[in-house]
Short mmCIF file of C-alpha atoms in Angstrom, two decimals:
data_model
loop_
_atom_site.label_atom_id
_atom_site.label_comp_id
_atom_site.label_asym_id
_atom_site.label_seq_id
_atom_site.Cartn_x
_atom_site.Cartn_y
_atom_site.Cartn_z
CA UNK A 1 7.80 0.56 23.97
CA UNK A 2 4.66 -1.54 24.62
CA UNK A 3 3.95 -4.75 22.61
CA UNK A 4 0.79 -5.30 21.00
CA UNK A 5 -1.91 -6.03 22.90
CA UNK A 6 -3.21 -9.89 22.18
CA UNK A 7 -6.52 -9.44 23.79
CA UNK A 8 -7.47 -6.17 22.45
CA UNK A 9 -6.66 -7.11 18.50
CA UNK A 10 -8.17 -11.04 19.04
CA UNK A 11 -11.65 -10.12 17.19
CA UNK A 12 -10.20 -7.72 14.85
CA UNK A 13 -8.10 -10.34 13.90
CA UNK A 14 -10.86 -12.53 13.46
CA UNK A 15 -13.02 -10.52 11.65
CA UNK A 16 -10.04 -10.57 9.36
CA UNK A 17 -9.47 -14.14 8.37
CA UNK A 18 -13.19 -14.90 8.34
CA UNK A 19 -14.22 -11.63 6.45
CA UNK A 20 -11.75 -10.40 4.55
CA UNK A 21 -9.96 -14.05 3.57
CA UNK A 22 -12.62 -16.42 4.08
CA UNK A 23 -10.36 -18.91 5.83
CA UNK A 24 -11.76 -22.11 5.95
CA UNK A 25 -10.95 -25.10 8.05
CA UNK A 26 -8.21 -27.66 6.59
CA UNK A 27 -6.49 -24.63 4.89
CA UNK A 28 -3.12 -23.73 5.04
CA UNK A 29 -2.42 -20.25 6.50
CA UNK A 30 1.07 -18.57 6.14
CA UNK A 31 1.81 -15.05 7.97
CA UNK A 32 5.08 -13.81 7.00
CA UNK A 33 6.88 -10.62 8.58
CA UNK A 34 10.37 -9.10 7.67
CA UNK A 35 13.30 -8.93 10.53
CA UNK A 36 15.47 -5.95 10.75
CA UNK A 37 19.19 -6.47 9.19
CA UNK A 38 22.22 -5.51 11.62
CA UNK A 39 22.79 -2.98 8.63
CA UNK A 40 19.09 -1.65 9.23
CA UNK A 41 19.69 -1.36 12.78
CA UNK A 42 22.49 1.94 12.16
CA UNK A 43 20.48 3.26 9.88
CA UNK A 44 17.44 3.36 10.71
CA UNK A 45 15.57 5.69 13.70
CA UNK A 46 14.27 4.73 17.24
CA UNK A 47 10.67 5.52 16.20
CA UNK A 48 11.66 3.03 12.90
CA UNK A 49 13.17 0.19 14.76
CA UNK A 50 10.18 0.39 17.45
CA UNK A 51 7.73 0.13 14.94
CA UNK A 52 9.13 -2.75 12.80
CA UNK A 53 9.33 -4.57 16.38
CA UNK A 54 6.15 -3.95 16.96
CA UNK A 55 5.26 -5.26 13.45
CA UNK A 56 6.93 -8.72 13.77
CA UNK A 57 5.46 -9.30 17.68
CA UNK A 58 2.30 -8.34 15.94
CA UNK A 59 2.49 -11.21 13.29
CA UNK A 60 3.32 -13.97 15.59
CA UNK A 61 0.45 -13.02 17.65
CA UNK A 62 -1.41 -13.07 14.81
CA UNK A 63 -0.46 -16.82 13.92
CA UNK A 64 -1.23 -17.89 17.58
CA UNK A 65 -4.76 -16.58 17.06
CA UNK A 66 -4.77 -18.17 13.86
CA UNK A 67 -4.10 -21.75 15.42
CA UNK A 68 -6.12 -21.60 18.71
CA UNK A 69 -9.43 -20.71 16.52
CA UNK A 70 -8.53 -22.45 13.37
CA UNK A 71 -7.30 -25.74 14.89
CA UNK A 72 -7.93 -27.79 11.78
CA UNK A 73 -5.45 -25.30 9.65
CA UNK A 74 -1.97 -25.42 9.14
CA UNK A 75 -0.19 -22.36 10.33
CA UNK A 76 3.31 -21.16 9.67
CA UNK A 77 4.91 -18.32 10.94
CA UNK A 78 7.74 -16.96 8.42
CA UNK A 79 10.24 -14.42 9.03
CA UNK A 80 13.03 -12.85 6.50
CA UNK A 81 15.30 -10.73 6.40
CA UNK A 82 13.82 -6.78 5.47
CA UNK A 83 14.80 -5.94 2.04
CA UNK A 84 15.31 -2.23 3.08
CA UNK A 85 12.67 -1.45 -0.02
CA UNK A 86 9.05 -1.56 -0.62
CA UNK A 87 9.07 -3.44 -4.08
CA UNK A 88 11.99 -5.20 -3.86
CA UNK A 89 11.75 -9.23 -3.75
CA UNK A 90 11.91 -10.79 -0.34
CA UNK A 91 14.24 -14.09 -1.55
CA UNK A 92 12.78 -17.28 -3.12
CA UNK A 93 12.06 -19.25 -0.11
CA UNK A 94 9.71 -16.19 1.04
CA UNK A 95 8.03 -17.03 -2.82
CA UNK A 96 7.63 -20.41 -2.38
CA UNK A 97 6.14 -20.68 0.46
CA UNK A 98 3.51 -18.05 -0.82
CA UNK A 99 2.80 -20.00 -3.54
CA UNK A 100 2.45 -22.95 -1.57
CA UNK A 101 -0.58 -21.34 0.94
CA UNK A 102 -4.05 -20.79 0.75
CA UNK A 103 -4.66 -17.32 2.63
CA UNK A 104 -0.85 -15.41 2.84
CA UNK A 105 -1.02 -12.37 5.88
CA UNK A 106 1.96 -10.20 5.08
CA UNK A 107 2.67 -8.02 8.07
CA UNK A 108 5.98 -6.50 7.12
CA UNK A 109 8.22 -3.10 6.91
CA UNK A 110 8.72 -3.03 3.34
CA UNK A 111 5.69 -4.09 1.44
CA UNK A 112 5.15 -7.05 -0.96
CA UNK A 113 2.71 -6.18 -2.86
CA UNK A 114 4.42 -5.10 -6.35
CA UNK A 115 6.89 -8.10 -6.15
CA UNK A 116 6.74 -10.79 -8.32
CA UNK A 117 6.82 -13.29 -5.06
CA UNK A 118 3.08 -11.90 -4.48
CA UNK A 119 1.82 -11.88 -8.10
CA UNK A 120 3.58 -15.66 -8.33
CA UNK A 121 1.15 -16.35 -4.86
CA UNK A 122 -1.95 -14.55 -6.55
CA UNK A 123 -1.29 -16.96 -9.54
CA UNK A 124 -0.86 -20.04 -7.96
CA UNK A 125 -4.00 -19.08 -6.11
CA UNK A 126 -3.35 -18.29 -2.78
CA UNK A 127 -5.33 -15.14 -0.98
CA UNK A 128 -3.09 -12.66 -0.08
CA UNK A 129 -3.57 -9.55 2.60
CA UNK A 130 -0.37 -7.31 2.46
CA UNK A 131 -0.35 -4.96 5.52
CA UNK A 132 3.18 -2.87 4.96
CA UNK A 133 3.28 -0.68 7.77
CA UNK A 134 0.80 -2.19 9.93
CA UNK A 135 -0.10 -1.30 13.42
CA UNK A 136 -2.18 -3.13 16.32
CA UNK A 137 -4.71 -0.31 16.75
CA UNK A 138 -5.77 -0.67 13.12
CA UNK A 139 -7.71 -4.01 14.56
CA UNK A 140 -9.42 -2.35 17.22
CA UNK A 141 -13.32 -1.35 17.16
CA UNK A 142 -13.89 2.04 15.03
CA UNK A 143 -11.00 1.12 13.21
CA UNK A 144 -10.28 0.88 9.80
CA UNK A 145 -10.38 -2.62 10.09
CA UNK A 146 -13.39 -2.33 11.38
CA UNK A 147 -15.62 -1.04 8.25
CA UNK A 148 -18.57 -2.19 6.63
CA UNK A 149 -16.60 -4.27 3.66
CA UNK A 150 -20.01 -5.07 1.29
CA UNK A 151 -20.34 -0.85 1.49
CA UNK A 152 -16.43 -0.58 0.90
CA UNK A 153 -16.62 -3.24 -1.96
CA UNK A 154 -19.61 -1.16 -3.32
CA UNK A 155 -18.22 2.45 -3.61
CA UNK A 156 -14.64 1.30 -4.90
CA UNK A 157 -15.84 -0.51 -7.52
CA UNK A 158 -18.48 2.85 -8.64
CA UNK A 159 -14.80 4.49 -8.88
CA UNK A 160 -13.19 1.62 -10.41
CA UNK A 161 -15.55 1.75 -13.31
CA UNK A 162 -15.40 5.23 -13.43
CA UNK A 163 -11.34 5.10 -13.77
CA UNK A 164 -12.33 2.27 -16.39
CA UNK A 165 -14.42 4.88 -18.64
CA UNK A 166 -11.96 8.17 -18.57
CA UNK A 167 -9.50 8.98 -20.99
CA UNK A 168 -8.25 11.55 -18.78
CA UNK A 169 -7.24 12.62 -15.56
CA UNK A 170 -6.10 16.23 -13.48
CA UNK A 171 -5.15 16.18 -10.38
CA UNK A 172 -5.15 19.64 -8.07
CA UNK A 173 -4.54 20.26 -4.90
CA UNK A 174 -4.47 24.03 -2.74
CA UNK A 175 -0.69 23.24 -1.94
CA UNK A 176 0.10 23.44 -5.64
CA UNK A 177 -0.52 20.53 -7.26
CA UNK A 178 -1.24 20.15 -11.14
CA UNK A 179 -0.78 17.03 -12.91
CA UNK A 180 -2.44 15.77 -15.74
CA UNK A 181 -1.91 12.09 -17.50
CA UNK A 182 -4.07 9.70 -20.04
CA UNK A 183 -5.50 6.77 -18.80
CA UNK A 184 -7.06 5.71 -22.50
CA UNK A 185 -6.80 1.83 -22.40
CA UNK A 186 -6.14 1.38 -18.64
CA UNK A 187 -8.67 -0.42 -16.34
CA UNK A 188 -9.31 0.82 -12.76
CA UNK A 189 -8.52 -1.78 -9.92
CA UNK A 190 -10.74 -2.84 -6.65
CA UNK A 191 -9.16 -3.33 -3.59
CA UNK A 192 -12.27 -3.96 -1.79
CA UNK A 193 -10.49 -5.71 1.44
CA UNK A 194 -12.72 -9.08 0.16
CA UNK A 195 -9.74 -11.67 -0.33
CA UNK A 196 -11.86 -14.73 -0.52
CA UNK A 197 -11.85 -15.89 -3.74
CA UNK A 198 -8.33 -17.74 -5.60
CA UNK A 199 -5.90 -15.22 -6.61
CA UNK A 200 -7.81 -11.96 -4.80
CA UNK A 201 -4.77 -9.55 -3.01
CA UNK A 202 -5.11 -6.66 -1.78
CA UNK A 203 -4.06 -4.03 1.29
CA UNK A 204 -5.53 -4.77 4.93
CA UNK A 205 -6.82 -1.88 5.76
CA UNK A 206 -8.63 -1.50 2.02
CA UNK A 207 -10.84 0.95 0.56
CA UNK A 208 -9.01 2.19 -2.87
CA UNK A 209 -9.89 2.12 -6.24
CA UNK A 210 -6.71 2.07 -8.33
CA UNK A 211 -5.22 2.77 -12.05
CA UNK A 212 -1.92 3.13 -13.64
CA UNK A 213 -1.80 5.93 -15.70
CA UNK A 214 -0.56 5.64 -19.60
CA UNK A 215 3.93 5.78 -19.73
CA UNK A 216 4.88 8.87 -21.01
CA UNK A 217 2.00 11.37 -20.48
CA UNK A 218 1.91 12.42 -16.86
CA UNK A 219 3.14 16.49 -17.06
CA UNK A 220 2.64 19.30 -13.98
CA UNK A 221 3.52 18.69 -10.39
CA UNK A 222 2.60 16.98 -7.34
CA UNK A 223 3.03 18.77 -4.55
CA UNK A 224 3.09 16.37 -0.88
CA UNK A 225 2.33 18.61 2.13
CA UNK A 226 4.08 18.66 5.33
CA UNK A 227 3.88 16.67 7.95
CA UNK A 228 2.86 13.39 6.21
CA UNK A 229 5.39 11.44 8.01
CA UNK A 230 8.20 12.56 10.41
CA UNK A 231 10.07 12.39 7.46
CA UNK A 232 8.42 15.25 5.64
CA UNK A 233 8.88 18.57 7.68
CA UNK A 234 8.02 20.48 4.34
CA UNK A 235 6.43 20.70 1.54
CA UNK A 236 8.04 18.19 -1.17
CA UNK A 237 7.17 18.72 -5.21
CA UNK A 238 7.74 16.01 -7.89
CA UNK A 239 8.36 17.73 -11.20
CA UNK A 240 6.44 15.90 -13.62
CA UNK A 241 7.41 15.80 -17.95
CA UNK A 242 6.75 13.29 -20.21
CA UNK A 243 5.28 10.69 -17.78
CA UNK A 244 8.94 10.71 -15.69
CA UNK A 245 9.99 12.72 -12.50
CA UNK A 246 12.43 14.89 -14.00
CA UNK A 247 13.23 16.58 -10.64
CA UNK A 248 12.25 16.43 -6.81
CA UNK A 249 11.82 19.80 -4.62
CA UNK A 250 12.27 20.44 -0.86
CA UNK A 251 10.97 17.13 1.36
CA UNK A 252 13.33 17.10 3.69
CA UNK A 253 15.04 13.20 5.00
CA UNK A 254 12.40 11.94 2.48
CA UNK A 255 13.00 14.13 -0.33
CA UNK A 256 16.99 13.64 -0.02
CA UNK A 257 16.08 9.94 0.11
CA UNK A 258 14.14 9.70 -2.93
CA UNK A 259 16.68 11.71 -4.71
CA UNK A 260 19.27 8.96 -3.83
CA UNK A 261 17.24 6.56 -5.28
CA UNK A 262 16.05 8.69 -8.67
CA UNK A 263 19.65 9.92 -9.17
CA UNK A 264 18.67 12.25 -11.61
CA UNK A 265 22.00 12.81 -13.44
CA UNK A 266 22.41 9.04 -14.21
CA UNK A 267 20.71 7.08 -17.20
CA UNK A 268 20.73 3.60 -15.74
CA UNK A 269 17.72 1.77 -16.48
CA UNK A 270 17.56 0.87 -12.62
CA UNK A 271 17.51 4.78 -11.81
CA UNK A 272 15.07 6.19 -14.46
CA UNK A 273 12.41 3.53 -14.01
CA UNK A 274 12.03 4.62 -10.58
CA UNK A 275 10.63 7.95 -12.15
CA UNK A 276 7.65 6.97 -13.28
CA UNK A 277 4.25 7.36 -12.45
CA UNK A 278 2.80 4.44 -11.75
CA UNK A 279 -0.20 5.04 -10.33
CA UNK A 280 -3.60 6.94 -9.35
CA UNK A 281 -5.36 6.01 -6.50
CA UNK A 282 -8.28 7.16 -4.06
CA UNK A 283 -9.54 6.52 -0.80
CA UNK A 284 -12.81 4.67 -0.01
CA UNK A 285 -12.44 3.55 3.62
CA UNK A 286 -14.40 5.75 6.21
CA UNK A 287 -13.08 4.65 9.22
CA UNK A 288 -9.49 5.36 8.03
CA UNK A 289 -8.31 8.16 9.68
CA UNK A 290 -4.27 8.33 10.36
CA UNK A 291 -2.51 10.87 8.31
CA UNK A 292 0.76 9.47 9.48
CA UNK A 293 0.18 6.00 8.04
CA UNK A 294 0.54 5.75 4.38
CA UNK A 295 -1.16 2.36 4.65
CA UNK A 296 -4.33 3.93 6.03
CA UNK A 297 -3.62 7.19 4.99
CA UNK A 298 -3.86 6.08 1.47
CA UNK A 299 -7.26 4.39 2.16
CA UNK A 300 -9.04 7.83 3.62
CA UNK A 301 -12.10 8.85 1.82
CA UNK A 302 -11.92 11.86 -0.33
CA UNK A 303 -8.27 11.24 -0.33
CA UNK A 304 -6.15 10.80 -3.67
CA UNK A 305 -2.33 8.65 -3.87
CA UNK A 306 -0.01 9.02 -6.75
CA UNK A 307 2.63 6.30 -6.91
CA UNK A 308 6.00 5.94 -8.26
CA UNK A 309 8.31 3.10 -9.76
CA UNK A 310 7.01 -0.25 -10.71
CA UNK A 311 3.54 -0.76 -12.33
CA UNK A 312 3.88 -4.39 -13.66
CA UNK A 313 1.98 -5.45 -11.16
CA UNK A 314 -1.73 -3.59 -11.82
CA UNK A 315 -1.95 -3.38 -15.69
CA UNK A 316 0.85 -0.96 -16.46
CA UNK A 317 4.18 -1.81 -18.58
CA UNK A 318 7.39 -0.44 -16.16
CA UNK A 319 8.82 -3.23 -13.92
CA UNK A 320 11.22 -1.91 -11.36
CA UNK A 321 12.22 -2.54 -7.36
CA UNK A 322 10.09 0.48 -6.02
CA UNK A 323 6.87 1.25 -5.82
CA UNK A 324 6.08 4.12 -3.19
CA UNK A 325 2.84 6.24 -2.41
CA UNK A 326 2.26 9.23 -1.63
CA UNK A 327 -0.97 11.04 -0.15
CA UNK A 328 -2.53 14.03 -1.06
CA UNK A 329 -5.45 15.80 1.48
CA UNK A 330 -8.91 17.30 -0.12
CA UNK A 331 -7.72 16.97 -3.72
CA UNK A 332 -9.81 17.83 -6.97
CA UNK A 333 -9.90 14.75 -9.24
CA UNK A 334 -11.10 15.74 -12.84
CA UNK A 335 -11.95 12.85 -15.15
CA UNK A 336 -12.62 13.87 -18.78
CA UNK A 337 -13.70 17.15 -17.68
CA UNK A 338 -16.17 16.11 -14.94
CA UNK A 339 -15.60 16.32 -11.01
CA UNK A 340 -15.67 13.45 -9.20
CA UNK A 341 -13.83 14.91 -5.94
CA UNK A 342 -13.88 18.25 -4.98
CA UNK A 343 -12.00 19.46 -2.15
CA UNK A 344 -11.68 16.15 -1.00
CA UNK A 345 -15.79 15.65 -1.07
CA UNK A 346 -17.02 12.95 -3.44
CA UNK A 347 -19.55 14.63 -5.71
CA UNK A 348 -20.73 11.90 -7.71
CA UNK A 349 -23.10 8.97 -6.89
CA UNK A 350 -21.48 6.63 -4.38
CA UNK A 351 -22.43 2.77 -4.61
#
């Protein structure tokens, strides 16, 4: 194991504050990061404990670079203990301190983004970048870090508004997939990577356009090829009927995982929420590359994400402790009967 490099990630982490979150001087600037529990530590792999490691070294380096070039800010460095779950709420002091800052880095594990700690920050005002799953070489050059923003900013909001307009959407894939859902009433979301205005969150890297689909209506299958993660050593298909996952197929570790958390055979709020859809998203970052990354995997041009769990959070009505992507390679999207991606090639006017 190798820690982050401070030299190497210095600019891209500059670029950061002054691009994406428009730091300014006399600003307060909190970076928070997530510690492994002792409980964590049995359960989780080598490769998993490495990387979470490499995570937290990674945000304190990032708040030293914060206060030798930003002298006149205030800069805190907060860890927590990992809540083991993306969605789940990292503890009130973690939200209060949020709420408290101006620009909020969240370099963590388990992400923060469809908590109510971060939608609390985003309220109060503060600019918030949450990098779940972050690594170092995401800040070097080529990276997808290191994008053109303004043209990132331009072509996700082209799909946003396109999302916006469709009643509609289909979703295939040549592994299988075949899901269909409404999104009549639903408005598509920017996450541009452009934090710098009160309340603006997003992902770090960004590029996606986003939309949570109508309750009730997804129906067909979703089919999540091999190889996405060393968790996935084949294919794994999400059943799809009435807008719920009614049953999950193959996936190995992950799949067994995700059935532990679904439990299909119970009807406890806490378990059937975690079923549902929550959202559509696609890719509009061209320097994202990593497969094995849903954070920038997620953001790859002519790439689509479906979500699961908790919605609340970008327009839709389900609140719940998960919220978990998944990436699908070279999809069709279909919006009212029109194709926008084909084979993973955008075939519509880009921004």
């Amino acid at each position: 194991m190798s820690w982050p490099n401070k030299e190497q990630i210095r600019q891209g982490v500059l670029d950061m504050l002054h691009i994406n979150m428009g730091l300014k001087e006399g600003e307060k600037l909190l970076v928070v990061t997530d510690l492994l529990t002792p409980l964590q530590w049995h359960s989780l792999t080598d490769g998993e404990i490495i990387s979470a490691l490499e995570r937290t070294m990674l945000a304190r380096m990032v708040a030293e670079i914060a206060r030798e070039s930003y002298p006149q800010c205030q800069v805190e460095l907060h860890l927590y203990p990992a809540t083991g779950q993306s969605g789940a709420e990292p503890g009130e002091e973690v939200a209060r301190k949020m709420t408290q800052a101006d620009v909020v880095i969240a370099i963590t594990t388990y992400s923060l983004s469809h908590t109510d700690a971060r939608q609390r920050a985003s309220q109060a005002g503060a600019r918030v970048a949450s990098m779940p799953g972050f690594e170092p070489q995401m800040f070097y050059p080529g990276g997808p870090m290191a994008v053109d923003y303004q043209q990132v900013a331009r072509d996700t909001e082209a799909i946003a508004e396109l999302l916006t307009a469709a009643q509609k959407a289909v979703i295939r894939s040549r592994e299988g997939t075949e899901l269909s859902f409404s999104l009549a009433g639903r408005t598509g979301g920017v996450d541009s990577g452009l934090y710098t205005t009160p309340g603006a969150w997003g992902n770090l890297p960004a590029g996606e356009a986003y939309i949570a689909p109508v309750e009730g209506t997804a129906v067909g299958r979703v089919v999540v090829p091999k190889g996405g993660s060393e968790d996935i050593p084949e294919d794994m298909t999400f059943i799809f009927e009435g807008g719920w996952v009614r049953e999950i197929r193959g996936g190995g570790k992950e799949g067994d995982r995700l059935r532990r958390l679904m439990q299909f055979d119970s009807d406890a709020e806490e378990h059937r929420l975690r079923r549902n859809l929550a959202e559509l998203g696609i890719g509009t970052n061209p320097n994202a590359r990593s497969p094995f990354n849903v954070l920038e995997a997620e953001k790859i041009k002519g790439t689509v994400h479906i979500a699961v769990g908790d919605n609340a959070h970008m327009g839709g009505q389900i609140v719940c402790d998960l919220h978990e992507d998944f990436v699908l390679p070279q999809p069709d999207l279909v919006l009212d009967g029109r194709l926008v991606i084909e084979a993973g090639r955008w075939v519509f006017k880009e921004g």
